[in-house]
Amino acid sequence: MSRLQVVSGKGGTGKTTVAAALALALAREGKRTLLVEVEGRQGIAQLFGTEALPYEERKIAVAPGGTGEVFALAIDAERALLDYLQMFYKLGSAGRALKKLGAIDFATTIAPGLRDVLLTGKACEAVRRKDKAGRFVYDHVVMDAPPTGRITRFLNVNDEVAGLARFGPIHNQAQAVMKVLKSPETAVHLVTLLEEMPVQETADGIEELRRAGLPVGRVVVNMVRPHHLDEDTLRAAAEEHRAGVAQALSRAGLGGARRGGLAERLVDPLLAQASEHASRVELERAQRAVLAGLDVPTYELPLLGAGMDLAGLYELAKELRKQSVGE
């Protein structure tokens, strides 16, 4: 199992939720996972019901079973650049003065490739970091990455800084980052829904990642709704058994089945809902066929009717474990 798990997805597909559930699923049997946020939205803090994440690694959860731990970090490009300037140029207070003058914000704005090197570099450093005994500090690092439309450019930092620095520390940093990102240590997962636009964006994202030589992991199909009846059964009910549906409603105590009775009046809205469900089942079946053609293994996570909270995260983590996450 790759040590750096990058999670991306079209907006609205729940990529941050999936990243958090994946971190919990991987932190098992004494394992330590670091969950990294790079977009400054504090979505991880909201999911875990904790205060805003600082620019430091902090334990935020214990994995199911109580033996693994999840730490979290919100990477800030300015702070990462200050660390970088101190590491390579020993600027110290001069670096802080640059921040006050707005020079660091200016630098990361005019050179977005530099910003991405700093963000990905911090995560890759955590992947490689070892303790005094020579053991990895974290067994897995999970990155809640930018959306699918930007993920290849975000990760392909070597190309992004090629015109900015052809030699020196920045160039060397980009090379070191790409060595991790293009290695078997890394897997890029894409989150989708069984809807046409997210599936198409997922297909495009996989193609772009492959062209860039970046390792595609799995497609995570999120918010999967149960199919209570197949479309053939639903359409048969709508087209042929109107009277039978009315009689069944009447037997259930919902009024008379005669014309104008309560049960009879419920038939039309009920069959309309059944027809809508049948159409959705048909659409989802078509999108599953598209995903199957991508030749990428998948995870599936159910739609949780009660909404997302910490208990829901643990439920999704359990579901991922059932699908052999970390094996």
mmCIF file of C-alpha atoms in Angstrom:
data_model
loop_
_atom_site.group_PDB
_atom_site.id
_atom_site.type_symbol
_atom_site.label_atom_id
_atom_site.label_comp_id
_atom_site.label_asym_id
_atom_site.label_seq_id
_atom_site.Cartn_x
_atom_site.Cartn_y
_atom_site.Cartn_z
ATOM 1 C CA MET A 1 0.000 0.000 0.000
ATOM 2 C CA SER A 2 1.437 3.375 -1.008
ATOM 3 C CA ARG A 3 2.622 5.570 1.842
ATOM 4 C CA LEU A 4 1.409 8.852 0.270
ATOM 5 C CA GLN A 5 -2.295 8.768 -0.563
ATOM 6 C CA VAL A 6 -3.437 11.789 -2.577
ATOM 7 C CA VAL A 7 -7.212 12.315 -2.722
ATOM 8 C CA SER A 8 -8.781 14.536 -5.374
ATOM 9 C CA GLY A 9 -12.215 14.843 -6.956
ATOM 10 C CA LYS A 10 -14.640 17.213 -8.575
ATOM 11 C CA GLY A 11 -16.133 19.790 -6.217
ATOM 12 C CA GLY A 12 -19.192 18.417 -4.442
ATOM 13 C CA THR A 13 -18.121 14.775 -4.584
ATOM 14 C CA GLY A 14 -16.948 14.728 -0.948
ATOM 15 C CA LYS A 15 -13.196 14.405 -1.472
ATOM 16 C CA THR A 16 -12.348 15.889 1.953
ATOM 17 C CA THR A 17 -14.717 13.441 3.642
ATOM 18 C CA VAL A 18 -13.174 10.550 1.724
ATOM 19 C CA ALA A 19 -9.641 11.712 2.611
ATOM 20 C CA ALA A 20 -10.592 11.845 6.310
ATOM 21 C CA ALA A 21 -12.242 8.406 6.216
ATOM 22 C CA LEU A 22 -9.216 6.986 4.404
ATOM 23 C CA ALA A 23 -6.872 8.374 7.076
ATOM 24 C CA LEU A 24 -8.969 6.692 9.766
ATOM 25 C CA ALA A 25 -9.065 3.420 7.832
ATOM 26 C CA LEU A 26 -5.279 3.369 7.411
ATOM 27 C CA ALA A 27 -4.557 4.178 11.063
ATOM 28 C CA ARG A 28 -5.107 0.652 12.333
ATOM 29 C CA GLU A 29 -3.276 -1.719 14.650
ATOM 30 C CA GLY A 30 -0.897 0.891 15.984
ATOM 31 C CA LYS A 31 -0.373 2.677 12.663
ATOM 32 C CA ARG A 32 0.089 6.457 12.555
ATOM 33 C CA THR A 33 -1.486 8.480 9.751
ATOM 34 C CA LEU A 34 -0.987 12.144 8.908
ATOM 35 C CA LEU A 35 -3.937 13.875 7.212
ATOM 36 C CA VAL A 36 -2.788 16.945 5.278
ATOM 37 C CA GLU A 37 -4.870 19.873 4.030
ATOM 38 C CA VAL A 38 -3.441 22.187 1.358
ATOM 39 C CA GLU A 39 -6.329 24.452 0.309
ATOM 40 C CA GLY A 40 -6.767 26.515 3.490
ATOM 41 C CA ARG A 41 -10.470 25.682 3.864
ATOM 42 C CA GLN A 42 -10.211 24.029 7.306
ATOM 43 C CA GLY A 43 -12.538 21.297 6.068
ATOM 44 C CA ILE A 44 -10.739 18.630 8.096
ATOM 45 C CA ALA A 45 -11.214 20.562 11.346
ATOM 46 C CA GLN A 46 -14.934 20.885 10.604
ATOM 47 C CA LEU A 47 -15.328 17.166 9.920
ATOM 48 C CA PHE A 48 -13.602 16.155 13.148
ATOM 49 C CA GLY A 49 -15.331 18.876 15.188
ATOM 50 C CA THR A 50 -12.081 20.428 16.328
ATOM 51 C CA GLU A 51 -10.638 23.933 16.321
ATOM 52 C CA ALA A 52 -8.889 25.263 13.219
ATOM 53 C CA LEU A 53 -5.752 23.313 12.372
ATOM 54 C CA PRO A 54 -2.498 25.193 12.913
ATOM 55 C CA TYR A 55 0.675 24.923 10.872
ATOM 56 C CA GLU A 56 1.838 22.015 13.015
ATOM 57 C CA GLU A 57 0.999 18.347 13.266
ATOM 58 C CA ARG A 58 -1.647 17.618 15.885
ATOM 59 C CA LYS A 59 -3.448 14.423 16.892
ATOM 60 C CA ILE A 60 -7.136 14.717 16.059
ATOM 61 C CA ALA A 61 -8.516 11.173 16.277
ATOM 62 C CA VAL A 62 -7.972 7.599 17.368
ATOM 63 C CA ALA A 63 -8.703 4.951 14.767
ATOM 64 C CA PRO A 64 -11.401 2.282 15.171
ATOM 65 C CA GLY A 65 -10.158 -0.207 17.750
ATOM 66 C CA GLY A 66 -8.227 2.444 19.652
ATOM 67 C CA THR A 67 -4.700 1.440 18.634
ATOM 68 C CA GLY A 68 -4.010 3.727 15.659
ATOM 69 C CA GLU A 69 -3.741 7.512 15.598
ATOM 70 C CA VAL A 70 -4.624 10.193 13.081
ATOM 71 C CA PHE A 71 -2.679 13.450 13.071
ATOM 72 C CA ALA A 72 -3.579 16.454 10.932
ATOM 73 C CA LEU A 73 -1.762 19.421 9.437
ATOM 74 C CA ALA A 74 -2.956 22.456 7.486
ATOM 75 C CA ILE A 75 -0.066 23.446 5.211
ATOM 76 C CA ASP A 76 0.218 27.180 4.654
ATOM 77 C CA ALA A 77 2.296 28.273 1.646
ATOM 78 C CA GLU A 78 3.684 31.363 3.412
ATOM 79 C CA ARG A 79 4.804 29.436 6.470
ATOM 80 C CA ALA A 80 6.244 26.697 4.260
ATOM 81 C CA LEU A 81 8.234 29.307 2.313
ATOM 82 C CA LEU A 82 9.565 30.792 5.562
ATOM 83 C CA ASP A 83 10.692 27.314 6.607
ATOM 84 C CA TYR A 84 12.276 26.854 3.214
ATOM 85 C CA LEU A 85 14.139 30.187 3.347
ATOM 86 C CA GLN A 86 15.408 29.378 6.819
ATOM 87 C CA MET A 87 16.465 25.865 5.818
ATOM 88 C CA PHE A 88 18.447 26.860 2.732
ATOM 89 C CA TYR A 89 19.349 30.511 3.292
ATOM 90 C CA LYS A 90 19.280 30.942 7.095
ATOM 91 C CA LEU A 91 17.237 34.126 6.732
ATOM 92 C CA GLY A 92 15.632 33.932 10.173
ATOM 93 C CA SER A 93 14.269 37.365 11.139
ATOM 94 C CA ALA A 94 14.888 38.638 7.596
ATOM 95 C CA GLY A 95 12.389 36.063 6.340
ATOM 96 C CA ARG A 96 9.825 37.260 8.857
ATOM 97 C CA ALA A 97 10.442 40.832 7.691
ATOM 98 C CA LEU A 98 9.733 39.739 4.118
ATOM 99 C CA LYS A 99 6.412 38.319 5.311
ATOM 100 C CA LYS A 100 5.469 41.615 6.948
ATOM 101 C CA LEU A 101 6.300 43.459 3.724
ATOM 102 C CA GLY A 102 4.046 41.093 1.773
ATOM 103 C CA ALA A 103 6.938 39.793 -0.300
ATOM 104 C CA ILE A 104 6.162 36.146 0.421
ATOM 105 C CA ASP A 105 2.517 36.461 -0.611
ATOM 106 C CA PHE A 106 3.693 38.290 -3.732
ATOM 107 C CA ALA A 107 6.188 35.535 -4.552
ATOM 108 C CA THR A 108 3.686 32.703 -4.217
ATOM 109 C CA THR A 109 1.093 34.653 -6.229
ATOM 110 C CA ILE A 110 3.274 35.424 -9.248
ATOM 111 C CA ALA A 111 4.855 31.978 -9.178
ATOM 112 C CA PRO A 112 2.063 29.451 -8.446
ATOM 113 C CA GLY A 113 4.472 26.650 -9.316
ATOM 114 C CA LEU A 114 6.591 27.687 -6.339
ATOM 115 C CA ARG A 115 3.517 27.550 -4.089
ATOM 116 C CA ASP A 116 2.737 24.007 -5.235
ATOM 117 C CA VAL A 117 6.337 22.896 -4.663
ATOM 118 C CA LEU A 118 6.111 24.194 -1.102
ATOM 119 C CA LEU A 119 2.767 22.499 -0.399
ATOM 120 C CA THR A 120 3.636 19.143 -1.927
ATOM 121 C CA GLY A 121 7.157 19.334 -0.534
ATOM 122 C CA LYS A 122 5.884 19.557 3.036
ATOM 123 C CA ALA A 123 3.750 16.440 2.538
ATOM 124 C CA CYS A 124 6.613 14.547 0.887
ATOM 125 C CA GLU A 125 8.919 15.502 3.757
ATOM 126 C CA ALA A 126 6.435 13.913 6.161
ATOM 127 C CA VAL A 127 6.442 10.743 4.036
ATOM 128 C CA ARG A 128 10.234 10.467 4.214
ATOM 129 C CA ARG A 129 10.712 11.586 7.830
ATOM 130 C CA LYS A 130 12.202 9.053 10.265
ATOM 131 C CA ASP A 131 12.682 9.015 14.019
ATOM 132 C CA LYS A 132 15.984 8.510 15.843
ATOM 133 C CA ALA A 133 15.580 4.744 15.570
ATOM 134 C CA GLY A 134 15.346 4.972 11.801
ATOM 135 C CA ARG A 135 11.634 4.158 11.615
ATOM 136 C CA PHE A 136 9.164 6.188 9.600
ATOM 137 C CA VAL A 137 7.332 8.691 11.812
ATOM 138 C CA TYR A 138 4.117 8.137 9.825
ATOM 139 C CA ASP A 139 3.007 4.888 8.225
ATOM 140 C CA HIS A 140 0.797 6.797 5.795
ATOM 141 C CA VAL A 141 0.280 10.404 4.746
ATOM 142 C CA VAL A 142 -3.118 11.271 3.241
ATOM 143 C CA MET A 143 -3.372 14.546 1.321
ATOM 144 C CA ASP A 144 -6.704 16.290 0.760
ATOM 145 C CA ALA A 145 -5.590 17.735 -2.572
ATOM 146 C CA PRO A 146 -7.070 20.320 -4.985
ATOM 147 C CA PRO A 147 -9.966 19.327 -7.280
ATOM 148 C CA THR A 148 -9.528 17.023 -10.268
ATOM 149 C CA GLY A 149 -9.292 19.875 -12.771
ATOM 150 C CA ARG A 150 -6.082 21.101 -11.086
ATOM 151 C CA ILE A 151 -4.607 17.927 -9.634
ATOM 152 C CA THR A 152 -2.139 17.051 -12.407
ATOM 153 C CA ARG A 153 -0.715 20.557 -12.567
ATOM 154 C CA PHE A 154 -0.547 20.696 -8.762
ATOM 155 C CA LEU A 155 1.405 17.440 -8.527
ATOM 156 C CA ASN A 156 3.573 17.869 -11.623
ATOM 157 C CA VAL A 157 5.723 20.460 -9.846
ATOM 158 C CA ASN A 158 8.875 19.717 -11.815
ATOM 159 C CA ASP A 159 7.300 21.058 -15.006
ATOM 160 C CA GLU A 160 5.714 23.976 -13.140
ATOM 161 C CA VAL A 161 9.031 25.305 -11.828
ATOM 162 C CA ALA A 162 11.088 24.511 -14.935
ATOM 163 C CA GLY A 163 10.861 28.088 -16.130
ATOM 164 C CA LEU A 164 11.319 29.479 -12.645
ATOM 165 C CA ALA A 165 14.456 27.702 -11.526
ATOM 166 C CA ARG A 166 16.666 25.481 -13.707
ATOM 167 C CA PHE A 167 19.190 24.886 -10.936
ATOM 168 C CA GLY A 168 19.735 25.622 -7.256
ATOM 169 C CA PRO A 169 17.698 24.725 -4.117
ATOM 170 C CA ILE A 170 14.238 25.298 -5.635
ATOM 171 C CA HIS A 171 15.066 23.089 -8.609
ATOM 172 C CA ASN A 172 16.517 20.435 -6.305
ATOM 173 C CA GLN A 173 13.439 20.592 -4.079
ATOM 174 C CA ALA A 174 11.161 20.062 -7.084
ATOM 175 C CA GLN A 175 13.279 17.095 -8.180
ATOM 176 C CA ALA A 176 13.067 15.539 -4.709
ATOM 177 C CA VAL A 177 9.295 16.047 -4.597
ATOM 178 C CA MET A 178 8.798 14.473 -8.018
ATOM 179 C CA LYS A 179 10.925 11.495 -7.001
ATOM 180 C CA VAL A 180 8.333 10.735 -4.301
ATOM 181 C CA LEU A 181 5.250 11.643 -6.343
ATOM 182 C CA LYS A 182 6.176 9.434 -9.297
ATOM 183 C CA SER A 183 7.292 6.492 -7.178
ATOM 184 C CA PRO A 184 5.372 3.433 -5.924
ATOM 185 C CA GLU A 185 5.208 5.277 -2.575
ATOM 186 C CA THR A 186 2.386 7.417 -4.003
ATOM 187 C CA ALA A 187 -1.158 6.756 -5.224
ATOM 188 C CA VAL A 188 -3.572 9.401 -6.528
ATOM 189 C CA HIS A 189 -7.213 8.530 -5.847
ATOM 190 C CA LEU A 190 -10.095 10.309 -7.583
ATOM 191 C CA VAL A 191 -13.498 10.671 -5.914
ATOM 192 C CA THR A 192 -16.646 10.684 -8.029
ATOM 193 C CA LEU A 193 -20.395 10.315 -7.885
ATOM 194 C CA LEU A 194 -22.426 8.150 -10.232
ATOM 195 C CA GLU A 195 -23.323 11.216 -12.285
ATOM 196 C CA GLU A 196 -22.253 12.183 -15.780
ATOM 197 C CA MET A 197 -20.140 15.293 -15.062
ATOM 198 C CA PRO A 198 -18.104 13.897 -12.134
ATOM 199 C CA VAL A 199 -17.510 10.623 -14.000
ATOM 200 C CA GLN A 200 -16.341 12.465 -17.118
ATOM 201 C CA GLU A 201 -14.033 14.684 -15.059
ATOM 202 C CA THR A 202 -12.666 11.567 -13.382
ATOM 203 C CA ALA A 203 -11.968 9.969 -16.769
ATOM 204 C CA ASP A 204 -10.229 13.148 -17.967
ATOM 205 C CA GLY A 205 -8.238 13.360 -14.729
ATOM 206 C CA ILE A 206 -7.013 9.773 -15.026
ATOM 207 C CA GLU A 207 -5.902 10.404 -18.603
ATOM 208 C CA GLU A 208 -3.996 13.554 -17.574
ATOM 209 C CA LEU A 209 -2.323 11.812 -14.624
ATOM 210 C CA ARG A 210 -1.216 8.930 -16.822
ATOM 211 C CA ARG A 211 0.192 11.288 -19.464
ATOM 212 C CA ALA A 212 2.175 13.066 -16.741
ATOM 213 C CA GLY A 213 3.524 9.759 -15.428
ATOM 214 C CA LEU A 214 1.790 10.172 -12.074
ATOM 215 C CA PRO A 215 0.536 7.007 -10.310
ATOM 216 C CA VAL A 216 -3.227 6.523 -10.452
ATOM 217 C CA GLY A 217 -4.597 4.706 -7.404
ATOM 218 C CA ARG A 218 -8.318 4.004 -7.236
ATOM 219 C CA VAL A 219 -11.596 5.616 -8.127
ATOM 220 C CA VAL A 220 -13.719 6.137 -5.015
ATOM 221 C CA VAL A 221 -17.421 6.129 -5.858
ATOM 222 C CA ASN A 222 -18.971 8.181 -3.065
ATOM 223 C CA MET A 223 -22.558 8.582 -1.813
ATOM 224 C CA VAL A 224 -23.813 5.394 -3.458
ATOM 225 C CA ARG A 225 -27.558 5.041 -2.961
ATOM 226 C CA PRO A 226 -29.184 1.618 -2.588
ATOM 227 C CA HIS A 227 -31.291 0.225 -5.420
ATOM 228 C CA HIS A 228 -34.441 -1.119 -3.850
ATOM 229 C CA LEU A 229 -35.915 -2.339 -7.149
ATOM 230 C CA ASP A 230 -34.455 -2.685 -10.634
ATOM 231 C CA GLU A 231 -35.778 -0.471 -13.438
ATOM 232 C CA ASP A 232 -37.735 -3.272 -15.132
ATOM 233 C CA THR A 233 -39.753 -3.922 -11.966
ATOM 234 C CA LEU A 234 -40.340 -0.214 -11.423
ATOM 235 C CA ARG A 235 -41.494 0.429 -14.969
ATOM 236 C CA ALA A 236 -43.797 -2.584 -14.849
ATOM 237 C CA ALA A 237 -45.384 -1.193 -11.715
ATOM 238 C CA ALA A 238 -45.830 2.189 -13.356
ATOM 239 C CA GLU A 239 -47.248 0.893 -16.613
ATOM 240 C CA GLU A 240 -49.236 -2.220 -15.754
ATOM 241 C CA HIS A 241 -50.194 -2.430 -12.115
ATOM 242 C CA ARG A 242 -51.789 0.860 -11.209
ATOM 243 C CA ALA A 243 -54.890 -0.808 -9.768
ATOM 244 C CA GLY A 244 -52.765 -3.354 -7.895
ATOM 245 C CA VAL A 245 -50.684 -0.576 -6.290
ATOM 246 C CA ALA A 246 -53.878 1.181 -5.157
ATOM 247 C CA GLN A 247 -55.206 -2.029 -3.638
ATOM 248 C CA ALA A 248 -51.901 -2.681 -1.843
ATOM 249 C CA LEU A 249 -51.979 0.834 -0.354
ATOM 250 C CA SER A 250 -55.547 0.277 0.750
ATOM 251 C CA ARG A 251 -54.661 -3.001 2.456
ATOM 252 C CA ALA A 252 -51.876 -1.135 4.261
ATOM 253 C CA GLY A 253 -54.537 1.118 5.832
ATOM 254 C CA LEU A 254 -54.036 4.146 3.578
ATOM 255 C CA GLY A 255 -57.670 4.576 2.565
ATOM 256 C CA GLY A 256 -59.945 3.141 -0.096
ATOM 257 C CA ALA A 257 -58.672 1.926 -3.447
ATOM 258 C CA ARG A 258 -61.778 3.108 -5.332
ATOM 259 C CA ARG A 259 -61.487 6.075 -7.703
ATOM 260 C CA GLY A 260 -61.142 9.240 -5.646
ATOM 261 C CA GLY A 261 -60.189 7.357 -2.481
ATOM 262 C CA LEU A 262 -57.028 8.229 -0.540
ATOM 263 C CA ALA A 263 -55.091 5.158 -1.673
ATOM 264 C CA GLU A 264 -56.023 5.813 -5.296
ATOM 265 C CA ARG A 265 -54.876 9.460 -5.004
ATOM 266 C CA LEU A 266 -51.490 8.322 -3.684
ATOM 267 C CA VAL A 267 -50.810 6.151 -6.705
ATOM 268 C CA ASP A 268 -49.762 8.898 -9.151
ATOM 269 C CA PRO A 269 -47.138 10.584 -6.909
ATOM 270 C CA LEU A 270 -45.867 7.177 -5.791
ATOM 271 C CA LEU A 271 -45.465 5.919 -9.365
ATOM 272 C CA ALA A 272 -43.860 9.225 -10.393
ATOM 273 C CA GLN A 273 -41.288 8.723 -7.659
ATOM 274 C CA ALA A 274 -40.784 5.127 -8.779
ATOM 275 C CA SER A 275 -40.235 6.279 -12.349
ATOM 276 C CA GLU A 276 -37.678 8.851 -11.189
ATOM 277 C CA HIS A 277 -35.891 6.147 -9.212
ATOM 278 C CA ALA A 278 -35.877 3.882 -12.278
ATOM 279 C CA SER A 279 -34.348 6.659 -14.395
ATOM 280 C CA ARG A 280 -31.645 7.222 -11.779
ATOM 281 C CA VAL A 281 -30.855 3.507 -11.632
ATOM 282 C CA GLU A 282 -30.505 3.480 -15.417
ATOM 283 C CA LEU A 283 -28.228 6.548 -15.349
ATOM 284 C CA GLU A 284 -26.043 5.087 -12.611
ATOM 285 C CA ARG A 285 -25.745 1.820 -14.499
ATOM 286 C CA ALA A 286 -24.486 3.746 -17.532
ATOM 287 C CA GLN A 287 -21.926 5.635 -15.410
ATOM 288 C CA ARG A 288 -20.729 2.390 -13.833
ATOM 289 C CA ALA A 289 -20.052 1.112 -17.350
ATOM 290 C CA VAL A 290 -17.948 4.225 -18.071
ATOM 291 C CA LEU A 291 -15.969 3.731 -14.860
ATOM 292 C CA ALA A 292 -15.437 0.037 -15.654
ATOM 293 C CA GLY A 293 -13.871 1.072 -18.949
ATOM 294 C CA LEU A 294 -11.200 3.150 -17.187
ATOM 295 C CA ASP A 295 -9.390 0.009 -16.014
ATOM 296 C CA VAL A 296 -8.933 1.401 -12.488
ATOM 297 C CA PRO A 297 -9.955 -0.473 -9.300
ATOM 298 C CA THR A 298 -12.697 1.137 -7.244
ATOM 299 C CA TYR A 299 -13.909 1.600 -3.700
ATOM 300 C CA GLU A 300 -17.571 2.345 -3.002
ATOM 301 C CA LEU A 301 -18.927 4.350 -0.088
ATOM 302 C CA PRO A 302 -22.637 4.563 0.782
ATOM 303 C CA LEU A 303 -24.744 7.674 1.069
ATOM 304 C CA LEU A 304 -25.329 8.301 4.768
ATOM 305 C CA GLY A 305 -28.867 9.547 5.194
ATOM 306 C CA ALA A 306 -28.208 11.338 8.484
ATOM 307 C CA GLY A 307 -25.519 13.561 6.956
ATOM 308 C CA MET A 308 -21.840 13.646 7.783
ATOM 309 C CA ASP A 309 -20.501 13.817 11.330
ATOM 310 C CA LEU A 310 -17.696 12.098 13.236
ATOM 311 C CA ALA A 311 -19.745 8.910 13.623
ATOM 312 C CA GLY A 312 -20.304 8.938 9.880
ATOM 313 C CA LEU A 313 -16.571 9.226 9.250
ATOM 314 C CA TYR A 314 -15.935 6.145 11.377
ATOM 315 C CA GLU A 315 -18.662 4.296 9.482
ATOM 316 C CA LEU A 316 -17.056 5.173 6.135
ATOM 317 C CA ALA A 317 -13.629 4.184 7.486
ATOM 318 C CA LYS A 318 -15.069 0.813 8.499
ATOM 319 C CA GLU A 319 -16.501 0.392 5.011
ATOM 320 C CA LEU A 320 -13.111 1.158 3.447
ATOM 321 C CA ARG A 321 -11.468 -1.386 5.737
ATOM 322 C CA LYS A 322 -13.945 -4.018 4.508
ATOM 323 C CA GLN A 323 -12.714 -3.260 0.981
ATOM 324 C CA SER A 324 -9.139 -4.087 2.046
ATOM 325 C CA VAL A 325 -7.725 -0.577 2.431
ATOM 326 C CA GLY A 326 -4.186 -0.900 3.691
ATOM 327 C CA GLU A 327 -3.842 -4.542 2.701
#
